[in-house]
Tab-separated table of C-alpha atoms in Angstrom:
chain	number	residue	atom	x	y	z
A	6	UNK	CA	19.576	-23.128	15.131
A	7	UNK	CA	16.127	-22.500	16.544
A	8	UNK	CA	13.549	-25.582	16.629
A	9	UNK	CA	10.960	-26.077	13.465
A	10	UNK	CA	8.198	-25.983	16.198
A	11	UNK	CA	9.374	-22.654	17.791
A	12	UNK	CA	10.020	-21.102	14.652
A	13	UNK	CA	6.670	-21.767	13.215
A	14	UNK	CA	5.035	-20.317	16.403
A	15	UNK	CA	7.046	-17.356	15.957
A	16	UNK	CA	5.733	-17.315	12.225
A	17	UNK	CA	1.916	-16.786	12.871
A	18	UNK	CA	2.773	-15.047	16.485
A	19	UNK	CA	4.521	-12.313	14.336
A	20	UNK	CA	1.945	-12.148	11.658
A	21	UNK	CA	-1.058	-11.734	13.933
A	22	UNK	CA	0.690	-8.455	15.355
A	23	UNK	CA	1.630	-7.422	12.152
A	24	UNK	CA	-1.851	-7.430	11.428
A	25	UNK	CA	-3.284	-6.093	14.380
A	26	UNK	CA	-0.720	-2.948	13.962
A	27	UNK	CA	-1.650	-2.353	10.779
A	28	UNK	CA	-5.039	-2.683	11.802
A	29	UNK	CA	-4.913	-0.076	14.842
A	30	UNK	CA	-3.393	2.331	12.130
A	31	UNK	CA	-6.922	2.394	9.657
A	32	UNK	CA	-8.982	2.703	12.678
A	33	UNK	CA	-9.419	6.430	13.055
A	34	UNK	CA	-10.628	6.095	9.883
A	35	UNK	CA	-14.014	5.593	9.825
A	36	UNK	CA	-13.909	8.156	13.010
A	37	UNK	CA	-12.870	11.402	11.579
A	38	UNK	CA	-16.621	12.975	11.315
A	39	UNK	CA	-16.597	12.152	14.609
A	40	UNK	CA	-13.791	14.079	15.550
A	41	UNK	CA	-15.232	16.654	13.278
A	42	UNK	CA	-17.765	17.141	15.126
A	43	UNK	CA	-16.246	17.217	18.449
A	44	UNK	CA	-13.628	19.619	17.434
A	45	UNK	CA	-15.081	21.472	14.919
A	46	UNK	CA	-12.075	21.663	12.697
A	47	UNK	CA	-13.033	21.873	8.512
A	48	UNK	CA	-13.041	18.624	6.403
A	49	UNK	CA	-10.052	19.580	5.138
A	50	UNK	CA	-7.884	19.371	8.183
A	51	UNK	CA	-9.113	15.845	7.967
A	52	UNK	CA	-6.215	15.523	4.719
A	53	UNK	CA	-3.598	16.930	7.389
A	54	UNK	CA	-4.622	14.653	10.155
A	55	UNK	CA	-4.099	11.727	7.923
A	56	UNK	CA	-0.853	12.882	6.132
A	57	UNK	CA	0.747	12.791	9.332
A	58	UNK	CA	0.520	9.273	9.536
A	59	UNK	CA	2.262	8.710	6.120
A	60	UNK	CA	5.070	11.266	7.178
A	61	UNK	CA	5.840	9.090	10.025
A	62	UNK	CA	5.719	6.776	7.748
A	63	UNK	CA	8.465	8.154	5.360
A	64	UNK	CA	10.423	9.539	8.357
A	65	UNK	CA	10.553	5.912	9.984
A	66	UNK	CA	11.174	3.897	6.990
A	67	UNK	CA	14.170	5.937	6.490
A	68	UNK	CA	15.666	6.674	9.819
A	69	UNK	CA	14.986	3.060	11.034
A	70	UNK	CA	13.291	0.389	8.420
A	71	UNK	CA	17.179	-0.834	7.968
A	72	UNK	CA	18.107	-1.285	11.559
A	73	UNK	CA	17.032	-4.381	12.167
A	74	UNK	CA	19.182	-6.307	10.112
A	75	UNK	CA	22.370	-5.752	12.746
A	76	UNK	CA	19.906	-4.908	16.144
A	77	UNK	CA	17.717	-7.519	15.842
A	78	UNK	CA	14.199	-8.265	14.614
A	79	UNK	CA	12.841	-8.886	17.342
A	80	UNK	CA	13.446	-6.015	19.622
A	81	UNK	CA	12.978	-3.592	16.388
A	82	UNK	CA	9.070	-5.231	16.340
A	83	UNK	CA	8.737	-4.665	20.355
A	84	UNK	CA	9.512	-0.803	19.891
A	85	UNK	CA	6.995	-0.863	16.714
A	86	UNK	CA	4.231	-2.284	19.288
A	87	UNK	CA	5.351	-0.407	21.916
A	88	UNK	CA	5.208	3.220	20.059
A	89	UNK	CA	1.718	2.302	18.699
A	90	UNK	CA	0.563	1.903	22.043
A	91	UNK	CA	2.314	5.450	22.894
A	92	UNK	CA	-0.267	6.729	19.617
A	93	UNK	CA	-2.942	4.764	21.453
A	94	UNK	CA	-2.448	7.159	24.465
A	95	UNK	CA	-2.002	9.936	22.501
A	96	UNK	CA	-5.482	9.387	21.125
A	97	UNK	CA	-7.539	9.277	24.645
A	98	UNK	CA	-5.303	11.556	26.852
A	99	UNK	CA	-5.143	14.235	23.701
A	100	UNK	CA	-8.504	14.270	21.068
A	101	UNK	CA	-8.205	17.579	20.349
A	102	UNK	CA	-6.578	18.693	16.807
A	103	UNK	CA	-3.105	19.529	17.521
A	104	UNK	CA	-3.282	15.708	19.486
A	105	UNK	CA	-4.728	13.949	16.353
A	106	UNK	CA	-1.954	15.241	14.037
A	107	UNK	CA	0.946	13.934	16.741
A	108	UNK	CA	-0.891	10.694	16.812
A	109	UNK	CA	-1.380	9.949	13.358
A	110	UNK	CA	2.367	10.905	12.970
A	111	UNK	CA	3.675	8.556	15.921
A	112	UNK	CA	1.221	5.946	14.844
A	113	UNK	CA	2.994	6.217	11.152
A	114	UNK	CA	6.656	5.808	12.810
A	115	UNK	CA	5.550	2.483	14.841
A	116	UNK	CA	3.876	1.339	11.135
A	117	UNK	CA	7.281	2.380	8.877
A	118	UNK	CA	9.254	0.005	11.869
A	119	UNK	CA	6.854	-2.590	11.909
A	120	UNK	CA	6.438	-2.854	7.693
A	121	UNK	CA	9.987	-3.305	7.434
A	122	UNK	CA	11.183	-5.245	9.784
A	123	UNK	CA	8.230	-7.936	10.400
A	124	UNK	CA	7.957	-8.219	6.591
A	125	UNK	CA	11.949	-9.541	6.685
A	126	UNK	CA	11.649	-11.693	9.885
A	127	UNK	CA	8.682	-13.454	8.206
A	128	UNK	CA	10.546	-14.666	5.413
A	129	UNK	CA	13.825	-15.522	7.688
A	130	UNK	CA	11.629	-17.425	10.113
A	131	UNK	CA	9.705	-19.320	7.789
A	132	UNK	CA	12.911	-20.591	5.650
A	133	UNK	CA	13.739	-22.110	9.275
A	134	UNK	CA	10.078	-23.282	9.660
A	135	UNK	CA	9.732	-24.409	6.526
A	136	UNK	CA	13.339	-24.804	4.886
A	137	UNK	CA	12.124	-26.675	1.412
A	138	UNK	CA	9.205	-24.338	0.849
A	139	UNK	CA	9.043	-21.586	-1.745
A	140	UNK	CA	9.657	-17.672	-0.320
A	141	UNK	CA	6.274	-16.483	-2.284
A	142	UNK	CA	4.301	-18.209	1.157
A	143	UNK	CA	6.175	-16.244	3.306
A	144	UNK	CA	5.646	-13.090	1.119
A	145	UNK	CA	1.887	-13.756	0.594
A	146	UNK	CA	1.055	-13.865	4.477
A	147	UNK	CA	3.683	-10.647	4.915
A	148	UNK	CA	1.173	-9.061	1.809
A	149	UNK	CA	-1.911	-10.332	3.641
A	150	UNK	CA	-1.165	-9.448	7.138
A	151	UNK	CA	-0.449	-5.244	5.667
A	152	UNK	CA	-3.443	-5.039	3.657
A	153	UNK	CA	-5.456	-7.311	5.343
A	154	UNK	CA	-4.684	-5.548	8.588
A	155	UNK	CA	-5.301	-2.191	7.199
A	156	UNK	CA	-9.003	-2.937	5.549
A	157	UNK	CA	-9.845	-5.103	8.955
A	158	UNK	CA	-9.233	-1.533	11.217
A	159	UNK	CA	-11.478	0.011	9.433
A	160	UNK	CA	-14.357	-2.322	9.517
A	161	UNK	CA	-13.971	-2.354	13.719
A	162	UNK	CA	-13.482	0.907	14.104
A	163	UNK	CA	-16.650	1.511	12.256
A	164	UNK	CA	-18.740	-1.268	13.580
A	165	UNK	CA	-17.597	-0.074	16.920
A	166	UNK	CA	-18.649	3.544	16.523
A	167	UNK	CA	-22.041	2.278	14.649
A	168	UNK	CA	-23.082	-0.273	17.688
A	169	UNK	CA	-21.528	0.733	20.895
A	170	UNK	CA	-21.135	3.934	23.154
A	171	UNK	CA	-17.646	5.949	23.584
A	172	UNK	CA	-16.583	5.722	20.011
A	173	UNK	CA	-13.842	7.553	20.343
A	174	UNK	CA	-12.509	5.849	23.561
A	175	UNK	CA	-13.465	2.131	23.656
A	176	UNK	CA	-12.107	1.126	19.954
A	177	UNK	CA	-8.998	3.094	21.399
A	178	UNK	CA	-9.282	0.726	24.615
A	179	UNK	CA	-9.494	-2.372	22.662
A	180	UNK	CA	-6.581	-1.931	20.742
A	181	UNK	CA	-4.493	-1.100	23.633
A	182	UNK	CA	-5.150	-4.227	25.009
A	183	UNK	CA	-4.918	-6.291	21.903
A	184	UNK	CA	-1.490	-4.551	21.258
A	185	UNK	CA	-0.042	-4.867	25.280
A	186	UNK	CA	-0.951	-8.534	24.529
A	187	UNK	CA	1.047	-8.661	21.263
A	188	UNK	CA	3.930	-7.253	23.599
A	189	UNK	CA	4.038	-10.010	25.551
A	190	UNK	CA	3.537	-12.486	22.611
A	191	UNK	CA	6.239	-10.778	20.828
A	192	UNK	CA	8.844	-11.122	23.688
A	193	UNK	CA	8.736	-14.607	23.389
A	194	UNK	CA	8.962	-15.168	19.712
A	195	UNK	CA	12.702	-16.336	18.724
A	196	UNK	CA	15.163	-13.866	17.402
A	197	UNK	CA	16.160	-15.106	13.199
A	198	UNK	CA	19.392	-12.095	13.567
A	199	UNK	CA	22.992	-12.701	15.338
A	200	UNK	CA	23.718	-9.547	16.457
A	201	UNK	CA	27.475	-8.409	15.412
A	202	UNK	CA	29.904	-7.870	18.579
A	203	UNK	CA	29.920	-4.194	18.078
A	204	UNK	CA	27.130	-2.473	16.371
A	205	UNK	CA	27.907	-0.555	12.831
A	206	UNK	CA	28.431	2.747	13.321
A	207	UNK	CA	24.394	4.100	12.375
A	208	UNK	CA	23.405	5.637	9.260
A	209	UNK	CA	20.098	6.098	7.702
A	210	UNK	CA	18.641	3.815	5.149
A	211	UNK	CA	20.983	3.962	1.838
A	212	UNK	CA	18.671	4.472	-1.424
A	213	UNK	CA	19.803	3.754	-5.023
A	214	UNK	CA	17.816	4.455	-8.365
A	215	UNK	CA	19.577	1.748	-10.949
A	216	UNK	CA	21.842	4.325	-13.132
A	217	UNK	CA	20.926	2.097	-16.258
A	218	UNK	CA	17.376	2.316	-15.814
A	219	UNK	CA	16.180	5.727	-14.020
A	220	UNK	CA	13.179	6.422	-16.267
A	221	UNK	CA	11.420	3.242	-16.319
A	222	UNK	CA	11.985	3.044	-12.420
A	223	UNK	CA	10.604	6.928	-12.056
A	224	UNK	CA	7.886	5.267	-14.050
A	225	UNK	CA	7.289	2.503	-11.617
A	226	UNK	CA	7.817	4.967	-8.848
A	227	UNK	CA	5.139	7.346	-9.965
A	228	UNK	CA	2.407	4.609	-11.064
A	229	UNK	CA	2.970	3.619	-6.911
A	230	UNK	CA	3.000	7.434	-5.648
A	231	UNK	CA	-0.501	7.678	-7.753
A	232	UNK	CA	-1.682	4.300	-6.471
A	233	UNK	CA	-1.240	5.188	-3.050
A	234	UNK	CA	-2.701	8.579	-3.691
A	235	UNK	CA	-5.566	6.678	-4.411
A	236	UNK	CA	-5.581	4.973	-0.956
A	237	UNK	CA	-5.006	7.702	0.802
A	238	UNK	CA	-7.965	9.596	-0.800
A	239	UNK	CA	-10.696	6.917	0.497
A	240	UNK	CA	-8.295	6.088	3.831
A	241	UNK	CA	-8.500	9.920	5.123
A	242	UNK	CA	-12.013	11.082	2.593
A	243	UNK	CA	-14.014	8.608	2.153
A	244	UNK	CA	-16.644	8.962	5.833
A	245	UNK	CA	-16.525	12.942	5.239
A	246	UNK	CA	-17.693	12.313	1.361
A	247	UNK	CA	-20.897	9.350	2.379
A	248	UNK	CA	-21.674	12.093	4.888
A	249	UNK	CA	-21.682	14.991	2.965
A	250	UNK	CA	-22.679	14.043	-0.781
A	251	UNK	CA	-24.034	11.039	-0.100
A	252	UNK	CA	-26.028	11.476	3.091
A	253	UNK	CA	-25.134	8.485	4.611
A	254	UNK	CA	-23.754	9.076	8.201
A	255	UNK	CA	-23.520	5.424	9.084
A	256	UNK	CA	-20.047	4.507	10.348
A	257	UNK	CA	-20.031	0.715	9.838
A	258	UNK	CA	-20.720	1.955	5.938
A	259	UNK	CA	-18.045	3.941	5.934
A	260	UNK	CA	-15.498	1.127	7.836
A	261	UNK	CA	-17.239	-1.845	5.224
A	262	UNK	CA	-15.869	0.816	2.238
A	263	UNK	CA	-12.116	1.203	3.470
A	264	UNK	CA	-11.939	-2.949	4.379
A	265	UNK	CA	-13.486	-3.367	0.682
A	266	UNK	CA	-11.386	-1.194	-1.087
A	267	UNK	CA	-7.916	-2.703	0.791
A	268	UNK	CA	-9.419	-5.907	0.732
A	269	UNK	CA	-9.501	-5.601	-2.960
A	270	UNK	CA	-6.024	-4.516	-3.395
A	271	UNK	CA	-4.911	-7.970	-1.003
A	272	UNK	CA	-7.146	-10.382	-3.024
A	273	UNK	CA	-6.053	-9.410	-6.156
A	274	UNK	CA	-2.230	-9.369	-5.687
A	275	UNK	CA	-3.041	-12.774	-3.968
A	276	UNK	CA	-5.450	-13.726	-6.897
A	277	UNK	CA	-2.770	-13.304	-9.249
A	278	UNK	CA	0.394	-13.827	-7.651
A	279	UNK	CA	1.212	-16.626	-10.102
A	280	UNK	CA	0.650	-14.540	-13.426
A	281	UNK	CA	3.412	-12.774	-15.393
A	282	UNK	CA	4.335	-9.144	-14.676
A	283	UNK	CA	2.596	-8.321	-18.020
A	284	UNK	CA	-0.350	-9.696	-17.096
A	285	UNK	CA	-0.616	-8.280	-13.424
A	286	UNK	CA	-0.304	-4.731	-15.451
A	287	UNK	CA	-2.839	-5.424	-17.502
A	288	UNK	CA	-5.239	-6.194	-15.318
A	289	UNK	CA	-4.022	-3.296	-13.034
A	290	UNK	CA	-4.930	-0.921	-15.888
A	291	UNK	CA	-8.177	-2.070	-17.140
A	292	UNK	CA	-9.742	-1.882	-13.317
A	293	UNK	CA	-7.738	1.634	-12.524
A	294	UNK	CA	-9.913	2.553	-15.336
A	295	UNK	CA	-12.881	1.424	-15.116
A	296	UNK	CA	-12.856	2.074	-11.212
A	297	UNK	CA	-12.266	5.585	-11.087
A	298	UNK	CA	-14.775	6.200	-14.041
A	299	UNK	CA	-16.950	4.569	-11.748
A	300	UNK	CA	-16.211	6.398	-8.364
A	301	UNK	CA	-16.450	9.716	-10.779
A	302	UNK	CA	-19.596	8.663	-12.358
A	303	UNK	CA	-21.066	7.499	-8.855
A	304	UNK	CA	-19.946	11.052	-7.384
A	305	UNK	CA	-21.697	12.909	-10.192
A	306	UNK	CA	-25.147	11.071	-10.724
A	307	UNK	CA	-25.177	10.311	-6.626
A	308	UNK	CA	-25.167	6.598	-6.768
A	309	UNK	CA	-23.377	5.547	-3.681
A	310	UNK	CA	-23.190	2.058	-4.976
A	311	UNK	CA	-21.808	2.796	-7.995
A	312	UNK	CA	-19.164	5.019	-6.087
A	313	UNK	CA	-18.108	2.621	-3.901
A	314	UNK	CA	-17.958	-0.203	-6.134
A	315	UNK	CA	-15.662	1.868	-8.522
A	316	UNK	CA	-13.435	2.105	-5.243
A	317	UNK	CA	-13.315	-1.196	-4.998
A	318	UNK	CA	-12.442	-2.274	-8.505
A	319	UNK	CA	-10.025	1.166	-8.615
A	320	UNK	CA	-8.342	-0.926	-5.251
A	321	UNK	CA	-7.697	-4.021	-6.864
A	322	UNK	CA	-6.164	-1.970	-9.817
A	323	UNK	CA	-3.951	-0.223	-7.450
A	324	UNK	CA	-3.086	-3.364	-5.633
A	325	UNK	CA	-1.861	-4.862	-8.570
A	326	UNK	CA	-0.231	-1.727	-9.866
A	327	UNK	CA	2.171	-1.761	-6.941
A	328	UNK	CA	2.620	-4.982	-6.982
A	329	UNK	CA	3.675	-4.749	-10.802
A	330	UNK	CA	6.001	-1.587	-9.742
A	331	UNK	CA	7.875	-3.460	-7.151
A	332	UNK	CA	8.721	-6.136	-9.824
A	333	UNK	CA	9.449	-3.633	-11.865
A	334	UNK	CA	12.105	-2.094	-9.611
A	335	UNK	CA	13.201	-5.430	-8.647
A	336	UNK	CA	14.166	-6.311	-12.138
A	337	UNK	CA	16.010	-3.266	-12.744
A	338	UNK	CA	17.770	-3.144	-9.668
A	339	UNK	CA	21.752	-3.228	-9.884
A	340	UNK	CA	23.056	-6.982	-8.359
A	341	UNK	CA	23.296	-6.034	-4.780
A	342	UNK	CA	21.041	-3.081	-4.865
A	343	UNK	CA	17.276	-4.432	-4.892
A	344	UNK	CA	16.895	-3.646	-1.441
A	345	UNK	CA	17.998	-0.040	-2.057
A	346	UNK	CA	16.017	0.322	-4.576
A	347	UNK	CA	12.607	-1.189	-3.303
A	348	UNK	CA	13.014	1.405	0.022
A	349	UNK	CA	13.043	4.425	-2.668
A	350	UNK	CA	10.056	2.636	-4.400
A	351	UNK	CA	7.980	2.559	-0.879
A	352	UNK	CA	9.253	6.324	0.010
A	353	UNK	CA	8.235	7.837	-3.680
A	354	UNK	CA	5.071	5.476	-3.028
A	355	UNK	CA	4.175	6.787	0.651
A	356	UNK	CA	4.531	9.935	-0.486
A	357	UNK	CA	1.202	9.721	-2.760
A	358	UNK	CA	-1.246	9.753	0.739
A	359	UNK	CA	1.046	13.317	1.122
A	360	UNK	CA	1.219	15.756	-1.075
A	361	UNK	CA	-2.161	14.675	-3.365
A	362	UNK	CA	-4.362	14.283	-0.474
A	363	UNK	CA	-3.007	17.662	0.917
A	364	UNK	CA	-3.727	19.237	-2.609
A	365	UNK	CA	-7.323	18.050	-1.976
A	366	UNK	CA	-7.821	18.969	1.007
A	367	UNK	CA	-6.448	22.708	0.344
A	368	UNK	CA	-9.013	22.579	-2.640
A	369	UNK	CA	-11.805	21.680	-0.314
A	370	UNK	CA	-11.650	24.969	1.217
A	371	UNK	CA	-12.737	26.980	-1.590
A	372	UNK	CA	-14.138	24.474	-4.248
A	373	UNK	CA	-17.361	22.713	-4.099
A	374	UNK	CA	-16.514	18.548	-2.965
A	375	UNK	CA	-17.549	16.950	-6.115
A	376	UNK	CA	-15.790	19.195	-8.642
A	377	UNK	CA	-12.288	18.288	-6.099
A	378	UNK	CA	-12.726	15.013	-6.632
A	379	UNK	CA	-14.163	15.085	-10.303
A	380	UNK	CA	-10.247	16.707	-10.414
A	381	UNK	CA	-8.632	14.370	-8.355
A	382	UNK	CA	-9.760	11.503	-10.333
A	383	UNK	CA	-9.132	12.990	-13.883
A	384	UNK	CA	-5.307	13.288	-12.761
A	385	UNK	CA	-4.892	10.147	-10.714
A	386	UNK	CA	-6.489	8.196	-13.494
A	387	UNK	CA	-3.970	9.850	-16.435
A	388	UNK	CA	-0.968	9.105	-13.948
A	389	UNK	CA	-2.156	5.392	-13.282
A	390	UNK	CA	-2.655	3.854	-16.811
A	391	UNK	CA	0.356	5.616	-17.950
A	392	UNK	CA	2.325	4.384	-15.426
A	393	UNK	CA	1.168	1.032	-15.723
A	394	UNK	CA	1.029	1.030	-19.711
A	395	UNK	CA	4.772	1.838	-19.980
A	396	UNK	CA	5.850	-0.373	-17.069
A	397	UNK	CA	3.744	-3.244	-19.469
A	398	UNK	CA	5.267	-2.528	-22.513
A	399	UNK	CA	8.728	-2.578	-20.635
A	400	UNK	CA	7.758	-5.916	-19.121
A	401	UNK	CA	6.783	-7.532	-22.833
A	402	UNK	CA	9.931	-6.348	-24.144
């Protein structure tokens, strides 16, 4: 058995590159007018550029989120690194169009690897760590290091393209070297999986809805498909829209807005982590609501404030609404199944930065920017409180 001491350096070794991945993956985000203008493709290829990332997502989470659990953790989170900083390179060597969609989508495979398989050695290494402390510590800093990863990206990459020269090279640069020093970090970090003598033969990752209780997971499902629609709106939108309707061109603003809205999500799930399911949904409901009336209302009367801050409270209503869908799906999972089950959940979910913020970005080529999102947040609203209303009133039951 491996040390205490070496396991709990392992612990926060593996969460600070967890972190800085899923940092490195929001960066661009902030960017995009950038690229806009250097490329001169139409706002709405800005949707495509950013869907690629969640395909890879999907694609990786499926062909290879599972693999770690007979090949190792380790090695599984030295390929994630590694293919981020092959997207990294993609990035300087290739800015043009066709380059941003193929790095968005390799980025997305590294993130799908890294999501799955740092989340489990987290747990694993901290029972060793820590052998009489409760999982929900181990789960937390997994929760923090995704979120919190993905809203600190955004804040660099923007206060790097607001305050120094080369944006679209140096916040590249830094992350390359952040991530080649996570390599080396990585290599030394102690393995938590004894690999079998002979490897099982490979298959992709198995998925199972519980036969009992396929409508109230669909339900769960969807509420997370329209919560990360939500995400992916202000991840791949949200610099395009303070430029264009707002006037605002700064790109720290735009980074501040993506870290807030994430941020929110990873505060509240923390905030709350102790209440009951119902409660969690409640919550989530009320501040879907009342968010995306407020990013609407902001939108319409041109109150950037008010847009934003509706983007943060919508955020913390999402954040909560997966939350509540994965113990939804956990508590309806057949005895043996849950992990089956919670890889559909994340699939259905990842698919909500896809085809919504696709459907957006087709409408933004014939239909004014406001009335596309006035739309976008009429249906993402209906599908969120519904969702989360049912999954309550199956929780109180």
């Amino acid at each position: 058995m491996m040390p205490h001491a070496s396991a709990r350096a392992g612990f926060w070794i593996v969460a600070a590159v967890f972190a800085a991945t899923m940092a490195y993956s929001t960066v661009p985000t902030p960017l995009y007018p950038l690229y806009e203008q250097s490329d001169g493709f139409p706002v709405s290829l800005v949707t495509v550029i950013y869907s690629a990332y969640a395909v890879g997502v999907i694609v990786s989470l499926y062909l290879f989120g599972h693999i770690s659990d007979w090949f190792g953790r380790r090695p599984m989170i030295l390929i994630a690194v590694a293919i981020s900083l092959v997207s990294g390179v993609m990035f300087l060597a290739w800015p043009e169009t066709a380059g941003l969609v193929a790095a968005r989508l390799v980025n997305g495979v590294s993130i799908g690897i890294m999501s799955a398989t740092a989340t489990a050695y987290l747990g694993e290494v901290r029972a060793v760590a820590a052998p009489t402390e409760k999982p929900a510590f181990a789960a937390s800093v997994a929760g923090a290091a995704n979120l919190g990863g993905l809203a600190l990206g955004s804040l660099i990459g923007g206060a790097m393209a607001e305050v120094l020269p080369d944006p679209l090279v140096l916040p590249h640069v830094l992350f390359l070297v952040l991530l080649t020093v996570a390599l080396v970090a990585v290599a030394a970090v102690p393995e938590t999986v004894a690999r079998p003598a002979k490897a099982p033969r490979y298959r992709p990752q198995k998925l199972s809805v519980p036969r009992a209780n396929r409508s109230i997971f669909l339900v769960a499902a969807f509420g997370a498909f329209a919560g990360f629609a939500v995400f992916g709106l202000f991840s791949s939108l949200i610099p395009t829209f303070l430029g264009g309707e707002f006037e605002d061109r700064d790109h720290l603003l735009a980074g501040i807005s993506v870290f807030a809205i994430f941020g929110a999500s990873a505060v509240g799930q923390l905030a709350l982590a102790g209440a009951r399911l119902r409660t969690q949904l409640t919550v989530a409901v009320l501040a879907c609501t009342v968010g995306l009336v407020g990013v609407a209302t902001g939108a319409i009367l041109v109150q950037i404030a008010l847009f934003l801050g509706g983007g943060v409270i919508a955020g913390l209503g999402v954040g909560l609404l997966f939350r509540g869908a994965i113990g939804t799906s956990l508590a309806i999972a057949e005895p043996g199944h849950s992990g089956e089950t919670v890889a559909l959940l994340f699939l259905i979910a990842y698919l909500g930065p896809v085809i919504p913020v696709l459907a957006v970005g087709a409408g933004l080529s014939f239909a004014p920017p406001l009335a596309v999102l006035l739309v976008f947040v009429v249906l993402v609203l209906a599908a969120t409180v519904s969702a989360g209303l049912i999954m309550r009133r199956r929780a109180a039951s």
